[in-house]
mmCIF file of C-alpha atoms in Angstrom:
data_model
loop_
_atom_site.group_PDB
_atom_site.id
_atom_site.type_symbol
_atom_site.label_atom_id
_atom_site.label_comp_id
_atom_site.label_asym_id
_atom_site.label_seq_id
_atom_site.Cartn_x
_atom_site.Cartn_y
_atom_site.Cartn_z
ATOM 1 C CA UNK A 1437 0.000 0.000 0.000
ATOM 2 C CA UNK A 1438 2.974 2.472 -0.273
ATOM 3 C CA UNK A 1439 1.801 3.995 -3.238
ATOM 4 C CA UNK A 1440 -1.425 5.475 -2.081
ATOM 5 C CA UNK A 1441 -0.713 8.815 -0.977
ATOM 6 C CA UNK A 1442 -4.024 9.463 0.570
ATOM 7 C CA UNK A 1443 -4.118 5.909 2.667
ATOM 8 C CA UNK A 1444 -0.368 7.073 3.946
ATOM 9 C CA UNK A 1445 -1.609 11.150 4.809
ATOM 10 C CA UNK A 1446 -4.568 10.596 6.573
ATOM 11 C CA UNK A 1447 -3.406 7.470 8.883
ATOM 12 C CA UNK A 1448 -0.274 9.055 9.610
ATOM 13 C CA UNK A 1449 -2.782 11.828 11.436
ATOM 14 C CA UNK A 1450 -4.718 9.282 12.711
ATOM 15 C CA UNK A 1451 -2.693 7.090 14.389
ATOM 16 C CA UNK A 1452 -1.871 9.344 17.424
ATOM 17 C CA UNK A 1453 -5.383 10.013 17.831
ATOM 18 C CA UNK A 1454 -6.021 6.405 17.687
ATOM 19 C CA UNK A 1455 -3.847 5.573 20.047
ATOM 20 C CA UNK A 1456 -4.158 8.975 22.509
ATOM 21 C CA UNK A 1457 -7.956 7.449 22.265
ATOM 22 C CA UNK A 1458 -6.267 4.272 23.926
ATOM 23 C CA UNK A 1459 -4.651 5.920 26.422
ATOM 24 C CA UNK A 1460 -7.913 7.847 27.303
ATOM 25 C CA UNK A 1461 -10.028 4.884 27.651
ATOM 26 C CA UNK A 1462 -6.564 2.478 29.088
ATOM 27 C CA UNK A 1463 -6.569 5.290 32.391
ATOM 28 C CA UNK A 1464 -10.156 6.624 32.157
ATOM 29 C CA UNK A 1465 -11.847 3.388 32.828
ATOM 30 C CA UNK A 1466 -12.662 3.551 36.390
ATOM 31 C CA UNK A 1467 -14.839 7.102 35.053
ATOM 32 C CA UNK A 1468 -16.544 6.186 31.495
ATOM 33 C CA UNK A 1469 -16.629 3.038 29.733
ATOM 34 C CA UNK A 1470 -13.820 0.798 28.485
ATOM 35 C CA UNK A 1471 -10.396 -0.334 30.281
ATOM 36 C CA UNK A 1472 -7.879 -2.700 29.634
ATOM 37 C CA UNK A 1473 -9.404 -5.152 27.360
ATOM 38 C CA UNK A 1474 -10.896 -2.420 24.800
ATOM 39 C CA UNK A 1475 -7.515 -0.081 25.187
ATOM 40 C CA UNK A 1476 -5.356 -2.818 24.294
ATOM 41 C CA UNK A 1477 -7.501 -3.842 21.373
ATOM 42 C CA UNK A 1478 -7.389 -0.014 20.208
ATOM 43 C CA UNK A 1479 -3.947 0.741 20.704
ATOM 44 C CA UNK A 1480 -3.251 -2.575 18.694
ATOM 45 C CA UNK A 1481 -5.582 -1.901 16.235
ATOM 46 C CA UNK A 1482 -3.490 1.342 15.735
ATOM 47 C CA UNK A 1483 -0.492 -0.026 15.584
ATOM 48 C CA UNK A 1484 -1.278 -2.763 12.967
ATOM 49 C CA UNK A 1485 -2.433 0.267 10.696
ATOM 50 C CA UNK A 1486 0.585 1.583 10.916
ATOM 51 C CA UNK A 1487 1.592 -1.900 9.648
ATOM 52 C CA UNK A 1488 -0.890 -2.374 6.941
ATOM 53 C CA UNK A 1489 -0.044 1.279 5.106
ATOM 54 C CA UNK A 1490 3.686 1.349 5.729
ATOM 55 C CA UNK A 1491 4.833 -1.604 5.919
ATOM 56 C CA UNK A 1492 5.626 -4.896 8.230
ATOM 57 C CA UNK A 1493 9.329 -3.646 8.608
ATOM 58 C CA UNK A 1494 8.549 -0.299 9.334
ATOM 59 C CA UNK A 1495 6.515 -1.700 12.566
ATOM 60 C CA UNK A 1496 8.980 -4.093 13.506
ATOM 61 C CA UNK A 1497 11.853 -1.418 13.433
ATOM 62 C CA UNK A 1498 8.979 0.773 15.661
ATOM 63 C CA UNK A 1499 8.154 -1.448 18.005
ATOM 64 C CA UNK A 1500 10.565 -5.226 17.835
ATOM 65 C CA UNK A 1501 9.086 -8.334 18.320
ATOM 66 C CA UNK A 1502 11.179 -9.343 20.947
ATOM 67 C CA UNK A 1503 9.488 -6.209 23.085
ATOM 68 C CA UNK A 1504 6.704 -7.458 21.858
ATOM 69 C CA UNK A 1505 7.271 -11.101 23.590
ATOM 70 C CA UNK A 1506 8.277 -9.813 26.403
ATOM 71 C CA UNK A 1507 5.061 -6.995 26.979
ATOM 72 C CA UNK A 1508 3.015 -9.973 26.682
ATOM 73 C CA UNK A 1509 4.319 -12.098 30.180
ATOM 74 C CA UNK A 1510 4.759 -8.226 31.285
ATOM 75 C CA UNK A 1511 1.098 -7.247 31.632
ATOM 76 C CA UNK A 1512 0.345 -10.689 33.189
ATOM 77 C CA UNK A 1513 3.235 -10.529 35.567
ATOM 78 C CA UNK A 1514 1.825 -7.360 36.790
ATOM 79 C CA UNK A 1515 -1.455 -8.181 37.443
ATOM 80 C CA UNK A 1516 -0.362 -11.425 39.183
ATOM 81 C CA UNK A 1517 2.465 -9.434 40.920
ATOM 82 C CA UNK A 1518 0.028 -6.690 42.374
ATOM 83 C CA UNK A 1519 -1.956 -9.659 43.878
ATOM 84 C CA UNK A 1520 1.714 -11.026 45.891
ATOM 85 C CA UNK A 1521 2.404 -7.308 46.772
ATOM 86 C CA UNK A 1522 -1.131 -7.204 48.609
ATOM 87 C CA UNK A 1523 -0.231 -10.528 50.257
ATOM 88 C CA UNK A 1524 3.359 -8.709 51.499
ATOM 89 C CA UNK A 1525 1.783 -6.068 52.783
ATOM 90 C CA UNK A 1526 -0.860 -7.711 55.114
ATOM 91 C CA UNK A 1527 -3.882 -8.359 52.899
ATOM 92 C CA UNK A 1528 -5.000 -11.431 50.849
ATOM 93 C CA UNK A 1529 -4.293 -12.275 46.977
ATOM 94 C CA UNK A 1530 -5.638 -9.185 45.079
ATOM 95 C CA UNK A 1531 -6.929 -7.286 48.620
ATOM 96 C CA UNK A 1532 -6.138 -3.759 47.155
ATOM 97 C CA UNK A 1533 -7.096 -2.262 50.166
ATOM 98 C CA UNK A 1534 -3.756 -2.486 51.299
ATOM 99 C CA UNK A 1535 -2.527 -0.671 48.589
ATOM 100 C CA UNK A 1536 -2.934 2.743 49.901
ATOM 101 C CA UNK A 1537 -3.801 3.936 53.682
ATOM 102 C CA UNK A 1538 -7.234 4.770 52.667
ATOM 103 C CA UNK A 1539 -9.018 1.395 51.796
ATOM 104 C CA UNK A 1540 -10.768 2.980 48.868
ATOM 105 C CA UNK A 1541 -8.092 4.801 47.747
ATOM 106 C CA UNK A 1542 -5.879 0.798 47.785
ATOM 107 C CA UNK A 1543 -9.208 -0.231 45.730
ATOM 108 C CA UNK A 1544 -8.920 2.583 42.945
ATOM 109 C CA UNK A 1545 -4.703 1.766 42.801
ATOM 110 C CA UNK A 1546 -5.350 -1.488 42.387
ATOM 111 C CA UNK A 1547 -7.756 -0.940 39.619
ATOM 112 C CA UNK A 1548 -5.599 1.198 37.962
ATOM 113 C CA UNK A 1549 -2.600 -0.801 37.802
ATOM 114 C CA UNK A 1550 -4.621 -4.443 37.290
ATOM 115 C CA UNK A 1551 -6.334 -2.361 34.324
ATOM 116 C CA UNK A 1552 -2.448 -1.964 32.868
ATOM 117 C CA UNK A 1553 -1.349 -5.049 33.322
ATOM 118 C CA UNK A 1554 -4.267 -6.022 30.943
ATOM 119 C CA UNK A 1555 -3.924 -3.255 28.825
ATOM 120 C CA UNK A 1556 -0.145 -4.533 28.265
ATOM 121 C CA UNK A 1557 -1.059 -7.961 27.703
ATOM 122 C CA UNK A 1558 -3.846 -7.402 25.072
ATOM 123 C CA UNK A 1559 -2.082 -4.768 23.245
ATOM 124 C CA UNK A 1560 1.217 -6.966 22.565
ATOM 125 C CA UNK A 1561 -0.969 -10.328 22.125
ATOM 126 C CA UNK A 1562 -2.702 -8.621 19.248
ATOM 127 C CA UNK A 1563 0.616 -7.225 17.775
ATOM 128 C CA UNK A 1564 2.347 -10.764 18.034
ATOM 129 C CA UNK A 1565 -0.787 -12.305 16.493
ATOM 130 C CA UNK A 1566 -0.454 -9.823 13.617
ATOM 131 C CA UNK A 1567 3.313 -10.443 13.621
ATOM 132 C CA UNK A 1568 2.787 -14.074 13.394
ATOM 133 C CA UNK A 1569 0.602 -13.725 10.720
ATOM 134 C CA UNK A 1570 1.689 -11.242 8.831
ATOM 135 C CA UNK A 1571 5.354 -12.338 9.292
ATOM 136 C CA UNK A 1572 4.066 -15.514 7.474
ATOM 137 C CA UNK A 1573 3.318 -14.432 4.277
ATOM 138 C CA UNK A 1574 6.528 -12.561 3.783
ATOM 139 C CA UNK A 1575 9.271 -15.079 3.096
ATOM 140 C CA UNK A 1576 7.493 -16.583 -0.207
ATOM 141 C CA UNK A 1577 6.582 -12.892 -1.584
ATOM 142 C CA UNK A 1578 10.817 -11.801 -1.202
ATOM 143 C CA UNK B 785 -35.041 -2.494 13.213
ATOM 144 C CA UNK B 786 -31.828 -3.116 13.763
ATOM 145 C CA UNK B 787 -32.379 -6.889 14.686
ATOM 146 C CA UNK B 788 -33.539 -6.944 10.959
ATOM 147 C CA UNK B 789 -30.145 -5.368 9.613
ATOM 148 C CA UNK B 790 -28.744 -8.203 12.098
ATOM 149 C CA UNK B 791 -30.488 -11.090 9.977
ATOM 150 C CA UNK B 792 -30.022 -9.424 6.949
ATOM 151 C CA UNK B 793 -25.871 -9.033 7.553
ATOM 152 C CA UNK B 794 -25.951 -12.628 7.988
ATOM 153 C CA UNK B 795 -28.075 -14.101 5.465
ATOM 154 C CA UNK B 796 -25.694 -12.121 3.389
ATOM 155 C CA UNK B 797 -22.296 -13.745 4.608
ATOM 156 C CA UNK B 798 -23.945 -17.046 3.816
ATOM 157 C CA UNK B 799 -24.733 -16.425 0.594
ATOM 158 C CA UNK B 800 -21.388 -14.455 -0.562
ATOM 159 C CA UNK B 801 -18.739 -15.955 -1.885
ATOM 160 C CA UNK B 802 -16.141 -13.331 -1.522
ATOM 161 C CA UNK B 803 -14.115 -13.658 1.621
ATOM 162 C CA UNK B 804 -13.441 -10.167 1.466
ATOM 163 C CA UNK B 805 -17.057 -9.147 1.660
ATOM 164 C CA UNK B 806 -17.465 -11.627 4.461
ATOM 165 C CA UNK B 807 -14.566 -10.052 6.441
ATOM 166 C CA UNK B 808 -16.218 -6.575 5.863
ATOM 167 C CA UNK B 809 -19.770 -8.069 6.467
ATOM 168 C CA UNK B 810 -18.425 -9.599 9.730
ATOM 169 C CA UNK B 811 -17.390 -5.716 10.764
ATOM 170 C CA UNK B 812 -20.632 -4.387 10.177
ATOM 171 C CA UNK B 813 -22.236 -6.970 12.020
ATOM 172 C CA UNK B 814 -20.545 -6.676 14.913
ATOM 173 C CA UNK B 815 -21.155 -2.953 14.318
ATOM 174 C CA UNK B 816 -24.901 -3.601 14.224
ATOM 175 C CA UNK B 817 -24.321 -5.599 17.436
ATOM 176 C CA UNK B 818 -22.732 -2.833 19.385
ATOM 177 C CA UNK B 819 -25.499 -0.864 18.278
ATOM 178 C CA UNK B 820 -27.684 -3.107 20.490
ATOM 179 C CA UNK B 821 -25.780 -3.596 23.328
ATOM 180 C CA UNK B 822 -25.950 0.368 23.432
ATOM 181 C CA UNK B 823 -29.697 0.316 22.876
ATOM 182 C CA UNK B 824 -29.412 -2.056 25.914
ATOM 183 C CA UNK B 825 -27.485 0.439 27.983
ATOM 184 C CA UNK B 826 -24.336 -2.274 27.837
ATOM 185 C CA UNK B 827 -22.512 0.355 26.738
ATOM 186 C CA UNK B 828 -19.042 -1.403 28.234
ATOM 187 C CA UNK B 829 -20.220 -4.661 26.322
ATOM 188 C CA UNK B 830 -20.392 -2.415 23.379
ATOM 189 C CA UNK B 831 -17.501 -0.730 23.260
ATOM 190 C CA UNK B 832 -15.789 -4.237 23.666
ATOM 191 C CA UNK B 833 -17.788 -5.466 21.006
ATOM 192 C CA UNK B 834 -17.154 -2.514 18.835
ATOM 193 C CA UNK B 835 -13.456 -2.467 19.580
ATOM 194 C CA UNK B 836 -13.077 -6.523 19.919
ATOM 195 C CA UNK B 837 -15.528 -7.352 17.115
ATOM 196 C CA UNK B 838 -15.590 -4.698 14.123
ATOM 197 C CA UNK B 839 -11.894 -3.702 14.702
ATOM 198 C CA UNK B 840 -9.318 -5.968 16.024
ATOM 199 C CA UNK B 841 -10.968 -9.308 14.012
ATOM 200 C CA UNK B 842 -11.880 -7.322 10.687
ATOM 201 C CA UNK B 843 -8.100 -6.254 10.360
ATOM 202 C CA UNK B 844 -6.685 -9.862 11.663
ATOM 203 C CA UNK B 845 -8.971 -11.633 8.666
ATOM 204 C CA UNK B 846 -7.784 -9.051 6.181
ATOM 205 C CA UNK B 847 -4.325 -10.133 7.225
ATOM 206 C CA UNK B 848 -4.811 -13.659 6.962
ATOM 207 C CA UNK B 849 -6.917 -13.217 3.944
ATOM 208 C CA UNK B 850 -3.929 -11.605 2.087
ATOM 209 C CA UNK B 851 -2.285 -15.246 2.748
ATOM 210 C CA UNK B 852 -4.831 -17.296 0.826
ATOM 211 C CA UNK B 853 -7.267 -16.786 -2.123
ATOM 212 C CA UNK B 854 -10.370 -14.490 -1.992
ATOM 213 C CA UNK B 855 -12.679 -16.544 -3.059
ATOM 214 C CA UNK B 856 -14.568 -19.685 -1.125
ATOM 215 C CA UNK B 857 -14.923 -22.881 -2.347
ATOM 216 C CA UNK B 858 -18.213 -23.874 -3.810
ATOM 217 C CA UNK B 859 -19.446 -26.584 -0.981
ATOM 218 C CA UNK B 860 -19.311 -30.411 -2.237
ATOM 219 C CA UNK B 861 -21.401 -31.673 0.555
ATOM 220 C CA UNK B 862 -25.108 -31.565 1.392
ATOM 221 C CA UNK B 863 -26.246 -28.604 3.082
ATOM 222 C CA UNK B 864 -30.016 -30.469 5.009
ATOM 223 C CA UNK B 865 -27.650 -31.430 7.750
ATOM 224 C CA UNK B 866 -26.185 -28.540 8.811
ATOM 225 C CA UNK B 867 -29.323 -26.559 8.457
ATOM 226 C CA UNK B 868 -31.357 -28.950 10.495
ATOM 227 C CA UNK B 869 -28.018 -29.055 12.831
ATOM 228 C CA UNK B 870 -29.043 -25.090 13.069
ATOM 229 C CA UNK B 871 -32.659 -25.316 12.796
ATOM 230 C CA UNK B 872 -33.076 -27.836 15.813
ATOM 231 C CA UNK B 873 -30.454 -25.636 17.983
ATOM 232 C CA UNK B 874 -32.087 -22.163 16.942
ATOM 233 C CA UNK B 875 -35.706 -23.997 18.506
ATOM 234 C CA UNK B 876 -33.689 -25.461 21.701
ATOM 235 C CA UNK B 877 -32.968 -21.484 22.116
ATOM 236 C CA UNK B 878 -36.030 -19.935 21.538
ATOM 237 C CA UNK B 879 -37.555 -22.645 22.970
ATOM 238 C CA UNK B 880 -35.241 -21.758 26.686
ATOM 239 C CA UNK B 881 -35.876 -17.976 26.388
ATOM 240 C CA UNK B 882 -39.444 -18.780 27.283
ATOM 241 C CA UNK B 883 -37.836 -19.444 30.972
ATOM 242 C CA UNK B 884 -35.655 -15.856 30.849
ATOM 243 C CA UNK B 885 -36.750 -13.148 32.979
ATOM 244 C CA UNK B 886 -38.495 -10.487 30.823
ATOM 245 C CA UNK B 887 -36.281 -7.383 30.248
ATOM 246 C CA UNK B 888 -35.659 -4.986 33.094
ATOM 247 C CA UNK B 889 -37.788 -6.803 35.560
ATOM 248 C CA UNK B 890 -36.170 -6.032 39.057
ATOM 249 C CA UNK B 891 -37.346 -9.050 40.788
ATOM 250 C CA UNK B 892 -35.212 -10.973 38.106
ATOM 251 C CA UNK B 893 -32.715 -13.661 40.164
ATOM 252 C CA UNK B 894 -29.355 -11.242 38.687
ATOM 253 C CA UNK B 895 -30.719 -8.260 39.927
ATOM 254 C CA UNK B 896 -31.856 -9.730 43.549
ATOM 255 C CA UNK B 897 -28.315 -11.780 44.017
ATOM 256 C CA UNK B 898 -25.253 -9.757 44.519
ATOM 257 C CA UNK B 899 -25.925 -6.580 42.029
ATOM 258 C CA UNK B 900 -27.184 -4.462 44.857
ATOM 259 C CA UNK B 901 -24.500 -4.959 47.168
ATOM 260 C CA UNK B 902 -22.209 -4.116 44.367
ATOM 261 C CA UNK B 903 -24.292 -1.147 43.466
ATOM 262 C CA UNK B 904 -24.312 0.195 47.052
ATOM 263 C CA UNK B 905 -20.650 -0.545 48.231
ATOM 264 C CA UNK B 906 -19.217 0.505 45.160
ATOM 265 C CA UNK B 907 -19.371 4.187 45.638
ATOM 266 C CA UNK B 908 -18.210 3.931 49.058
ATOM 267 C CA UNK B 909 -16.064 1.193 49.257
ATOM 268 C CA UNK B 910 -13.751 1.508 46.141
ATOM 269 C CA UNK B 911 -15.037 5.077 44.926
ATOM 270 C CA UNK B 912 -15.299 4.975 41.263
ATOM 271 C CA UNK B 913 -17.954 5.901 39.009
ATOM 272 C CA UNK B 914 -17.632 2.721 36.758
ATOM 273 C CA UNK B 915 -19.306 -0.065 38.565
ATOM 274 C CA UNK B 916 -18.657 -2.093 35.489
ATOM 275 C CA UNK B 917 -15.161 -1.874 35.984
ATOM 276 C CA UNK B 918 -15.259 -2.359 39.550
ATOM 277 C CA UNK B 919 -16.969 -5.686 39.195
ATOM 278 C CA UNK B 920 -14.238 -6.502 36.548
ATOM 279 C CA UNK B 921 -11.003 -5.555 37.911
ATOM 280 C CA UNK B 922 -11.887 -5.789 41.869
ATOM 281 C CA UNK B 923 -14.770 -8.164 42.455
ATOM 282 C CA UNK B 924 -14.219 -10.400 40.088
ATOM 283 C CA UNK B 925 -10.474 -9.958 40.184
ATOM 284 C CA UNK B 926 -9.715 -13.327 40.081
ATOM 285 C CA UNK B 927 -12.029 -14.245 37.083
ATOM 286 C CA UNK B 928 -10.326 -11.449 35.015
ATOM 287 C CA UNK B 929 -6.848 -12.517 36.517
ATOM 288 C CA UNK B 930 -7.714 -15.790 34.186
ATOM 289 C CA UNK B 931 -9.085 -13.852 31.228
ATOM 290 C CA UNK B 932 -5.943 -12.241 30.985
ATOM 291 C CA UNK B 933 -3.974 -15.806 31.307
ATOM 292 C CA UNK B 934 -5.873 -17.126 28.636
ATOM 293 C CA UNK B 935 -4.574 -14.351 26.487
ATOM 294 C CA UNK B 936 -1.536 -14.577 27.400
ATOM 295 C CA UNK B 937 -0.927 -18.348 26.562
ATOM 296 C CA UNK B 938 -3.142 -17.708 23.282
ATOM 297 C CA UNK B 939 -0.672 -15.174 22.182
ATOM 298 C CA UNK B 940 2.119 -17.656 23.611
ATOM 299 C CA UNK B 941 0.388 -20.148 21.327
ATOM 300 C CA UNK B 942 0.297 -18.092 17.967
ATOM 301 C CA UNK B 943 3.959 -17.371 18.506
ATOM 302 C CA UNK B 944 5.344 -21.152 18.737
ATOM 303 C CA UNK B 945 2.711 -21.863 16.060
ATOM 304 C CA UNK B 946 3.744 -18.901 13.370
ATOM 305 C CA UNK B 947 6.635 -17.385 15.093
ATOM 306 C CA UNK B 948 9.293 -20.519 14.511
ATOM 307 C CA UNK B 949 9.086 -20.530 10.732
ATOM 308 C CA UNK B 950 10.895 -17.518 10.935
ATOM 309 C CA UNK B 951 13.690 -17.957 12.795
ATOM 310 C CA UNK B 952 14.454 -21.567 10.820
ATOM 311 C CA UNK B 953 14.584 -19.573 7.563
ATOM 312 C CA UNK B 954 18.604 -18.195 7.940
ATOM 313 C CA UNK B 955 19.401 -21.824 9.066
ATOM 314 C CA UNK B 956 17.511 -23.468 6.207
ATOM 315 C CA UNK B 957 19.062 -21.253 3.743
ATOM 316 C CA UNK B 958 22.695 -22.301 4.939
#
């Protein structure tokens, strides 16, 4: 798709918006709708248009699949690793009122960072999906 | 009216044989979808259904689809079986949403369980507006603690699946 001017103008100013829009609804979530799941899917969803109009290389030298790999165990580790921290500091597996002094202040922490972990974990799934697939077809077309 | 556009949108991916329509018809179906859940006041089911559905799947199938040929294969088989298959499990359905509560009733069994205590702690006890994501993320921690595993090990999956090929190329080549 590199020849089509048009395609390569308006994504390149819509792909920040895209993914600003994934930030909004990644840390917004405990206000309006959305959270991890959908701000993942966005933020991935901008990324592989980036992919489609420019090119597979030109995301890979953006954003390497061996980040990639490693964002995806990241976002689990840290929603599994905010349950242990909850355990260390007096409270059971995922208690997030121990998070902060105020119990409902622990409860809106823990939100927050569960909601990145699966933020982190969607967003790189979906890119090494598209990698995988995408990364498939390119072997037999060089 | 928009359940109409629903049946419509899929009568029309059975009958098309273009894979590219279907992937596009797909989109707007899960569109048209969303589009309910919001008339439902889901709206966090329809943004995920909107976001999940009509984005992230419509550009994976055009990926995949620009692996293999456009067009489907014109079936061999018979198609009675499948459509009684369908037929019998569309009437088991209907035939079990005689038994579902009728639509905003509030002496439904969901909405007499735990939904008030959720409705009435959340506020004070975790202080966010979103009760949807407080059910999600702090509630039901746990459940969405396993969402997120099976995630991770499907995107673990796709990479020793599709990933390998790659690497095996340079030493093939040698």
């Amino acid at each position: 798709m590199r020849e089509h001017l048009i395609l390569r103008l308006v994504s390149k100013f819509l792909i920040p918006f895209i993914i600003l829009f994934g930030l909004y609804v990644q840390f917004h979530g405990d206000f309006g709708p959305g959270g991890g799941f959908q701000a993942g899917v966005i933020i991935a969803a901008g990324c592989i248009l980036y992919g489609l109009v420019y090119g597979l290389e030109a995301l890979r030298q953006a954003i390497p699949q061996s980040i990639v790999i490693t964002l995806v165990a990241l976002g689990l580790t840290i929603y599994a690793g905010t349950g242990f921290v909850t355990m260390m500091l007096g409270g059971k597996y995922l208690d997030y009122q121990w998070l902060a002094h105020d119990p409902a202040h622990g409860h809106h922490y823990g939100i927050l960072i569960v909601e990145l972990g699966v933020g982190i974990t969607v967003a790189a799934t979906m890119l090494a999906i598209y990698y995988g697939f995408a990364g498939r077809g390119e072997p037999t077309d060089s | 009216m928009l359940l109409v556009l629903l049946v419509v949108t899929a009568l029309t991916i059975v009958r098309v044989r273009s894979i590219l329509a279907v992937v596009m018809l797909g989109g707007i179906y899960s569109f048209l979808m969303a589009s309910v859940f919001l008339v439902l006041d889901a709206v966090d089911v329809a943004f995920t259904e909107a976001a999940v559905g009509a984005g992230i799947t419509t550009v994976l199938g055009l990926v995949a689809l620009s692996l293999t040929v456009d067009r489907e294969k014109i079936p061999s088989h018979n198609a009675l079986l499948p459509l009684a298959v369908v037929v019998v499990t569309g009437a088991v359905l209907l035939f079990a949403t005689q038994d579902m509560p009728n639509l905003g009733d509030p002496n439904a069994a969901p909405h007499q369980h735990v939904a008030p205590r959720y409705i009435e702690e959340t506020p004070r006890a975790i202080g966010i507006p979103n009760i949807v994501t407080a059910v999600l993320a702090d509630y039901r921690s746990f459940d969405t603690l396993g969402e997120v595993a099976v995630i991770f090990t499907a995107g673990i999956g796709v990479m020793l699946l599709l990933g390998r090929r790659r690497k095996r190329k340079p030493e093939d080549s040698e």
